[in-house]
């Protein structure tokens, strides 16, 4: 018995030294994984003489649920706009002292002063992505399918040709938005009649879809098992890089539907119980510098609201209309708004029926 | 020992054995769960979480979430679907695990620990990449799918997707649950006395009879333990349908997860969870009752075979 | 057991092992895959192991996971064995419910409820809160296996010990415990497995800066779960296997079943 206890202690002793010695100045960043370039972090750590401790989430809702239950200890969060709205209304954020953000002037004004945070009292734009169509160019050409309209994922006459080879996002908000856009309504339309129309469209297309998937669809697209996806622009961009690295015979391209799409702007916000709001503000200002902001775009192909960053972004990314859309397309992009509790419940009921095969 | 001190030390023994686990579970399980049981009677917060318990000096409790569950049939439907999946998983796990556990139990002592470890070793790798490995195995261009669809094509049948289907969900459910059936079965089979089987053989019983009349009844406690540890968690699973399920493979675990995340309706999520837990405990209790009635207590089974 | 029957058992068990190991072999082989994705074989490379050795965060997370799993499985095995014995000797409805319910309850409910509970108590979230949560859901697994092992136990041995004047603790230590040891070991293995791979409950009870391996890996789910994950998993499996083999050499009497003692 004693030997076993010694062994347990020894194992713990082996495991624990892997724990780093904590620096006195810690900045806790709660962020999406791979949503900041490692060089950027290093440079910030040098400039602020602090340590950046990152923890990750992979869904806005996970972040919201954890904070709603009372979790503390995070300095900065990076939620998407509708989540920012929820956080502001739920009084979870600390107001920003804009006098400490001289670099705020670098941001494109059309992304400032949003309806959910007028005057940018709490949030500052960080990076963007759109939810669009991703496709295997060889297969789409072979099958003669259009790639610039939501019809290709909703209309049976097109779906027949890709049956079982197409996935859509496993997100009620995203899929409803796509269906509403396809029907010609706003993505934020809350009319129940329009929702029922969207449900009908979805149910008609469902038999042809391989899956509702938000996690493993990208790799299936990249290796050619899936030919068409409803997905996020960053992921599709990365998929193409991976496909080229694997020397595949096809490209993975982004298709911006002409009916419009959802724009997701991720913002930097400070939690109300942040232990180091001063470091958070430093980080915000740091990330508002053009060069620092550009590094993420160059890494993952994310959209960038920072005008100064344009100087540092790779030209091929700048030319990509799905990442840097022209004015005409920009007009059709919409950010998702928060729903009321009753609307969320209705949407979930409809979504449950859709996913149960009813 | 005098009888008084014997009784005292027996009572002390009882407290020492039951006390610590009960205390721990009350503090770190019962109390937090009761918080959420209370939550099932509350109103969801407008932006997430829960609305304040006391609103304008009045206690804000209601049965709305329960009413919703009982008034809409879809939740019961999905729940039943999950029960079917869990039952199927348990059955296939049992079929696969029994030979494995039997082999390990009957192996020479020096190999037993190693064989047992080999069963559980794969499960110390991360869940996600194991599932991704199954996606590779079941992929449309992989050998398995090609073979199956080749055969089906020979009969003029349309190709069937192995991935993103109920089949994939079931295979992975069985895969992740298998060690939880093997280990309890092994713990039981290990103590079976070979002498009983030899005696039966000498008396003329064939292999099937030896298994069905001696080994299987004696292994029933292990069968039930393994079935409980597979069936009950399988009811609440959501990750596997999320990653490789088809468009209609949403289970009750997925619905519950959505309540806490996308819909932010914690009271309803609590209601669904409570129904799930109560149903799981009820099914387990029912199975145990059936077992006791049909087979008597384990000790009487032992006496019957003696 | 004679020839033919034995072969049938070997084939059936072999199928079981194959079912378990084909995916695992893919996992290990793909840790050498020259592609960011875990989807198709592209070419051989050792780069991912190199990446892993330079990835402080991943190693830190793996160390945390190992520490939590060792602690949680140790404590839950002790408490679970006690609970299993109690369920057999002194069964009560309360105990049965307390043991079974954590297994039944959806993880997300348990995670959220524990988070709320810790916040109410103003308990700082971190490795300890995660370990406490893991113990709570592991106890049931150990208890059920131990209980099943005790079923049909031959009471004559314990009665004989008592008649010879052994105290309850001595009876337990020298008679009961060796008899139930395979059940205890099985329970400990299950508890370790559950803890090292848990995501949902860990997500909610982890503090800012607490990272375990599943937390690290699941956050990659929407980007790419690279072969670095395969590499860390393969190494972790090897390490754990080594630890256990060492443990069984160090404490041979403790881990052997009753038969060996006679």
Short mmCIF file of C-alpha atoms in Angstrom, two decimals, chain A residues 9-305:
data_model
loop_
_atom_site.label_atom_id
_atom_site.label_comp_id
_atom_site.label_asym_id
_atom_site.label_seq_id
_atom_site.Cartn_x
_atom_site.Cartn_y
_atom_site.Cartn_z
CA UNK A 9 3.11 10.81 -5.63
CA UNK A 10 5.94 10.18 -8.07
CA UNK A 11 3.57 10.26 -11.02
CA UNK A 12 2.13 13.53 -9.87
CA UNK A 13 5.63 14.86 -9.44
CA UNK A 14 6.36 13.93 -13.04
CA UNK A 15 3.21 15.55 -14.31
CA UNK A 16 3.29 18.75 -12.34
CA UNK A 17 6.64 20.19 -13.42
CA UNK A 18 5.07 20.54 -16.83
CA UNK A 19 3.21 23.43 -15.21
CA UNK A 20 4.93 26.69 -16.04
CA UNK A 21 6.01 29.06 -13.33
CA UNK A 22 3.45 31.85 -13.46
CA UNK A 23 4.68 35.33 -14.26
CA UNK A 24 3.36 38.02 -11.98
CA UNK A 25 1.61 39.90 -14.76
CA UNK A 26 -0.91 37.68 -16.46
CA UNK A 27 -3.35 38.60 -19.14
CA UNK A 28 -6.14 36.04 -19.49
CA UNK A 29 -7.44 35.88 -23.02
CA UNK A 30 -10.48 33.71 -23.70
CA UNK A 31 -10.52 33.27 -27.43
CA UNK A 32 -11.28 30.97 -30.34
CA UNK A 33 -8.50 28.52 -31.05
CA UNK A 34 -6.09 29.58 -33.78
CA UNK A 35 -7.61 33.05 -33.77
CA UNK A 36 -4.40 34.93 -33.13
CA UNK A 37 -1.01 34.43 -34.70
CA UNK A 38 1.69 33.14 -32.33
CA UNK A 39 4.08 35.90 -33.42
CA UNK A 40 1.54 38.50 -32.43
CA UNK A 41 1.25 37.06 -28.94
CA UNK A 42 5.02 36.97 -28.51
CA UNK A 43 5.34 40.55 -29.61
CA UNK A 44 2.64 41.66 -27.21
CA UNK A 45 4.26 39.79 -24.34
CA UNK A 46 7.51 41.60 -25.03
CA UNK A 47 5.87 44.98 -25.29
CA UNK A 48 3.82 44.67 -22.10
CA UNK A 49 6.29 42.52 -20.11
CA UNK A 50 3.45 40.22 -19.21
CA UNK A 51 2.37 36.67 -19.90
CA UNK A 52 -0.60 35.94 -22.11
CA UNK A 53 -2.59 32.97 -20.81
CA UNK A 54 -4.96 31.71 -23.46
CA UNK A 55 -7.96 29.50 -22.92
CA UNK A 56 -10.22 28.51 -25.75
CA UNK A 57 -13.83 28.00 -26.66
CA UNK A 58 -15.18 26.87 -29.99
CA UNK A 59 -18.68 28.31 -29.87
CA UNK A 60 -20.11 31.66 -28.73
CA UNK A 61 -22.79 29.80 -26.84
CA UNK A 62 -20.22 27.90 -24.78
CA UNK A 63 -18.73 31.23 -23.77
CA UNK A 64 -22.14 32.68 -22.90
CA UNK A 65 -23.19 29.63 -20.90
CA UNK A 66 -20.01 29.65 -18.87
CA UNK A 67 -20.25 33.35 -18.08
CA UNK A 68 -23.96 33.10 -17.32
CA UNK A 69 -23.18 30.48 -14.70
CA UNK A 70 -20.80 32.94 -13.08
CA UNK A 71 -17.31 31.97 -14.28
CA UNK A 72 -14.66 34.61 -13.62
CA UNK A 73 -11.00 35.21 -14.17
CA UNK A 74 -10.97 36.17 -17.82
CA UNK A 75 -9.75 39.58 -18.88
CA UNK A 76 -10.67 39.65 -22.53
CA UNK A 77 -13.21 37.75 -24.56
CA UNK A 78 -13.69 37.67 -28.33
CA UNK A 79 -17.40 37.13 -28.97
CA UNK A 80 -19.27 37.54 -32.24
CA UNK A 81 -21.64 40.52 -32.58
CA UNK A 82 -24.86 38.82 -31.46
CA UNK A 83 -23.06 37.39 -28.46
CA UNK A 84 -21.75 40.87 -27.68
CA UNK A 85 -25.35 42.04 -27.69
CA UNK A 86 -26.28 39.30 -25.23
CA UNK A 87 -23.32 40.14 -22.99
CA UNK A 88 -24.08 43.85 -22.96
CA UNK A 89 -27.75 43.30 -22.16
CA UNK A 90 -26.74 40.75 -19.52
CA UNK A 91 -24.44 43.36 -17.95
CA UNK A 92 -21.36 41.19 -18.24
CA UNK A 93 -18.97 43.71 -19.74
CA UNK A 94 -16.79 46.52 -18.54
CA UNK A 95 -17.00 49.79 -20.48
CA UNK A 96 -13.90 50.67 -22.48
CA UNK A 97 -11.85 53.76 -21.78
CA UNK A 98 -11.45 54.92 -25.36
CA UNK A 99 -8.85 57.48 -24.41
CA UNK A 100 -6.48 54.52 -24.08
CA UNK A 101 -7.17 53.40 -27.64
CA UNK A 102 -5.51 55.85 -29.98
CA UNK A 103 -5.39 53.17 -32.68
CA UNK A 104 -9.16 52.93 -32.81
CA UNK A 105 -9.07 55.38 -35.68
CA UNK A 106 -7.66 52.60 -37.87
CA UNK A 107 -10.96 50.78 -38.00
CA UNK A 108 -13.21 51.17 -41.02
CA UNK A 109 -16.08 53.39 -39.75
CA UNK A 110 -18.75 51.18 -41.25
CA UNK A 111 -17.91 48.55 -38.63
CA UNK A 112 -18.12 51.00 -35.75
CA UNK A 113 -21.14 52.36 -33.97
CA UNK A 114 -23.18 49.21 -34.41
CA UNK A 115 -26.84 48.93 -33.36
CA UNK A 116 -25.92 46.56 -30.54
CA UNK A 117 -23.11 48.75 -29.18
CA UNK A 118 -23.68 52.35 -30.18
CA UNK A 119 -20.61 54.46 -29.66
CA UNK A 120 -18.49 51.35 -29.11
CA UNK A 121 -18.83 51.65 -25.37
CA UNK A 122 -17.94 48.02 -24.81
CA UNK A 123 -16.54 46.46 -27.95
CA UNK A 124 -13.97 46.94 -30.66
CA UNK A 125 -13.98 44.96 -33.96
CA UNK A 126 -11.29 42.29 -34.24
CA UNK A 127 -11.78 40.06 -37.27
CA UNK A 128 -14.57 38.93 -39.55
CA UNK A 129 -15.82 36.00 -41.52
CA UNK A 130 -18.78 35.26 -43.71
CA UNK A 131 -20.92 32.16 -43.91
CA UNK A 132 -20.96 31.13 -47.52
CA UNK A 133 -20.69 28.18 -49.89
CA UNK A 134 -17.55 26.13 -50.20
CA UNK A 135 -17.08 23.76 -53.10
CA UNK A 136 -14.83 21.40 -54.97
CA UNK A 137 -14.25 23.25 -58.25
CA UNK A 138 -13.66 20.17 -60.38
CA UNK A 139 -16.83 18.45 -59.20
CA UNK A 140 -19.02 21.53 -59.52
CA UNK A 141 -17.84 22.11 -63.08
CA UNK A 142 -18.37 18.42 -63.91
CA UNK A 143 -21.91 18.52 -62.61
CA UNK A 144 -22.64 21.93 -64.07
CA UNK A 145 -23.80 23.45 -60.81
CA UNK A 146 -23.91 27.16 -59.98
CA UNK A 147 -21.80 28.30 -57.09
CA UNK A 148 -23.03 31.80 -56.50
CA UNK A 149 -26.48 31.18 -55.14
CA UNK A 150 -28.08 29.54 -52.12
CA UNK A 151 -30.26 27.63 -54.58
CA UNK A 152 -27.51 25.08 -55.00
CA UNK A 153 -27.98 23.89 -51.43
CA UNK A 154 -31.75 24.25 -51.27
CA UNK A 155 -33.18 23.28 -54.62
CA UNK A 156 -33.77 19.59 -55.32
CA UNK A 157 -33.01 20.02 -59.02
CA UNK A 158 -29.43 20.88 -58.12
CA UNK A 159 -29.26 18.73 -55.00
CA UNK A 160 -30.01 15.57 -56.94
CA UNK A 161 -26.60 15.76 -58.52
CA UNK A 162 -24.78 16.06 -55.17
CA UNK A 163 -26.96 13.84 -53.04
CA UNK A 164 -25.03 12.65 -50.00
CA UNK A 165 -22.07 14.83 -50.90
CA UNK A 166 -23.21 18.09 -49.35
CA UNK A 167 -23.27 19.21 -45.73
CA UNK A 168 -24.84 22.24 -44.08
CA UNK A 169 -23.92 23.89 -40.82
CA UNK A 170 -25.33 22.38 -37.64
CA UNK A 171 -26.51 25.78 -36.46
CA UNK A 172 -30.14 26.85 -36.38
CA UNK A 173 -29.21 30.51 -36.67
CA UNK A 174 -26.94 30.05 -39.67
CA UNK A 175 -29.19 27.68 -41.60
CA UNK A 176 -32.31 29.76 -41.00
CA UNK A 177 -30.39 32.83 -42.11
CA UNK A 178 -29.32 31.11 -45.33
CA UNK A 179 -32.85 29.90 -46.03
CA UNK A 180 -34.33 33.33 -45.32
CA UNK A 181 -31.80 34.97 -47.61
CA UNK A 182 -32.60 32.42 -50.30
CA UNK A 183 -36.27 33.27 -49.98
CA UNK A 184 -35.43 36.94 -50.33
CA UNK A 185 -36.01 37.96 -46.73
CA UNK A 186 -33.59 39.48 -44.28
CA UNK A 187 -31.49 37.06 -42.27
CA UNK A 188 -32.86 38.75 -39.15
CA UNK A 189 -36.49 38.41 -40.17
CA UNK A 190 -38.57 37.29 -37.18
CA UNK A 191 -41.93 36.89 -38.86
CA UNK A 192 -43.23 33.43 -37.92
CA UNK A 193 -44.78 32.95 -41.37
CA UNK A 194 -41.40 33.51 -43.00
CA UNK A 195 -39.80 31.12 -40.55
CA UNK A 196 -42.27 28.43 -41.55
CA UNK A 197 -41.44 29.04 -45.19
CA UNK A 198 -37.76 28.64 -44.36
CA UNK A 199 -38.51 25.41 -42.51
CA UNK A 200 -40.36 24.08 -45.55
CA UNK A 201 -37.39 24.89 -47.79
CA UNK A 202 -35.04 23.16 -45.38
CA UNK A 203 -37.17 20.06 -45.04
CA UNK A 204 -37.46 19.74 -48.81
CA UNK A 205 -33.69 19.81 -49.17
CA UNK A 206 -32.87 17.70 -46.12
CA UNK A 207 -33.08 14.25 -47.79
CA UNK A 208 -30.22 15.23 -50.08
CA UNK A 209 -27.91 16.51 -47.37
CA UNK A 210 -25.30 14.17 -45.95
CA UNK A 211 -25.28 15.78 -42.53
CA UNK A 212 -25.78 18.83 -40.36
CA UNK A 213 -22.20 19.36 -39.38
CA UNK A 214 -20.19 22.20 -37.94
CA UNK A 215 -17.09 20.33 -36.86
CA UNK A 216 -15.79 17.67 -39.22
CA UNK A 217 -17.21 18.89 -42.53
CA UNK A 218 -14.15 20.85 -43.57
CA UNK A 219 -11.79 17.94 -43.60
CA UNK A 220 -14.26 15.86 -45.57
CA UNK A 221 -14.44 18.67 -48.12
CA UNK A 222 -10.68 18.92 -48.26
CA UNK A 223 -10.13 15.26 -49.03
CA UNK A 224 -12.92 15.08 -51.56
CA UNK A 225 -15.52 12.99 -49.73
CA UNK A 226 -17.85 15.97 -49.62
CA UNK A 227 -18.15 18.26 -52.65
CA UNK A 228 -20.27 21.17 -51.44
CA UNK A 229 -20.66 22.78 -48.04
CA UNK A 230 -22.47 25.58 -46.24
CA UNK A 231 -19.59 26.85 -44.14
CA UNK A 232 -17.41 29.63 -42.78
CA UNK A 233 -15.14 31.56 -45.13
CA UNK A 234 -12.04 31.14 -42.94
CA UNK A 235 -12.45 27.39 -42.87
CA UNK A 236 -12.96 27.16 -46.60
CA UNK A 237 -9.89 29.30 -47.17
CA UNK A 238 -7.85 26.98 -44.96
CA UNK A 239 -9.32 23.94 -46.69
CA UNK A 240 -7.95 25.13 -49.99
CA UNK A 241 -4.48 25.64 -48.51
CA UNK A 242 -4.60 22.11 -47.13
CA UNK A 243 -5.84 20.65 -50.41
CA UNK A 244 -3.01 22.32 -52.30
CA UNK A 245 -0.49 21.15 -49.71
CA UNK A 246 -1.72 17.59 -50.24
CA UNK A 247 -1.39 18.06 -54.01
CA UNK A 248 -4.99 17.25 -54.75
CA UNK A 249 -6.35 17.54 -58.24
CA UNK A 250 -8.98 20.05 -57.23
CA UNK A 251 -9.29 23.42 -55.51
CA UNK A 252 -11.63 24.33 -52.71
CA UNK A 253 -13.19 27.63 -53.61
CA UNK A 254 -15.41 30.10 -51.84
CA UNK A 255 -18.75 30.97 -53.38
CA UNK A 256 -20.44 34.18 -52.26
CA UNK A 257 -24.19 33.78 -52.86
CA UNK A 258 -25.75 36.67 -54.75
CA UNK A 259 -28.71 36.75 -52.36
CA UNK A 260 -26.36 37.77 -49.58
CA UNK A 261 -24.91 36.07 -46.54
CA UNK A 262 -24.25 36.35 -42.83
CA UNK A 263 -21.31 38.47 -41.75
CA UNK A 264 -19.80 37.61 -38.41
CA UNK A 265 -17.70 40.30 -36.79
CA UNK A 266 -15.77 39.17 -33.76
CA UNK A 267 -15.08 41.84 -31.20
CA UNK A 268 -12.72 42.37 -28.34
CA UNK A 269 -14.54 43.00 -25.07
CA UNK A 270 -13.51 43.20 -21.42
CA UNK A 271 -15.28 41.08 -18.83
CA UNK A 272 -16.80 43.00 -15.95
CA UNK A 273 -14.73 41.06 -13.40
CA UNK A 274 -11.50 41.20 -15.37
CA UNK A 275 -8.52 40.98 -13.01
CA UNK A 276 -6.33 43.11 -15.31
CA UNK A 277 -8.44 45.49 -17.38
CA UNK A 278 -5.37 47.65 -17.90
CA UNK A 279 -3.59 44.84 -19.74
CA UNK A 280 -6.79 44.23 -21.70
CA UNK A 281 -6.84 47.81 -22.93
CA UNK A 282 -3.16 47.59 -23.83
CA UNK A 283 -3.89 44.44 -25.82
CA UNK A 284 -6.83 46.09 -27.57
CA UNK A 285 -4.74 49.02 -28.66
CA UNK A 286 -1.97 46.68 -29.71
CA UNK A 287 -4.32 44.65 -31.90
CA UNK A 288 -5.72 47.79 -33.46
CA UNK A 289 -2.33 48.47 -35.01
CA UNK A 290 -2.32 47.66 -38.69
CA UNK A 291 0.58 45.23 -38.68
CA UNK A 292 -0.67 43.20 -35.73
CA UNK A 293 -4.15 43.01 -37.09
CA UNK A 294 -2.91 41.86 -40.47
CA UNK A 295 -1.11 38.82 -39.10
CA UNK A 296 -4.31 36.92 -38.38
CA UNK A 297 -5.69 37.61 -41.83
CA UNK A 298 -2.50 36.38 -43.42
CA UNK A 299 -2.67 33.29 -41.26
CA UNK A 300 -6.26 32.14 -41.67
CA UNK A 301 -7.80 34.36 -44.34
CA UNK A 302 -10.15 36.18 -42.00
CA UNK A 303 -11.82 39.40 -43.00
CA UNK A 304 -10.27 42.52 -41.53
CA UNK A 305 -12.06 45.70 -40.43
#
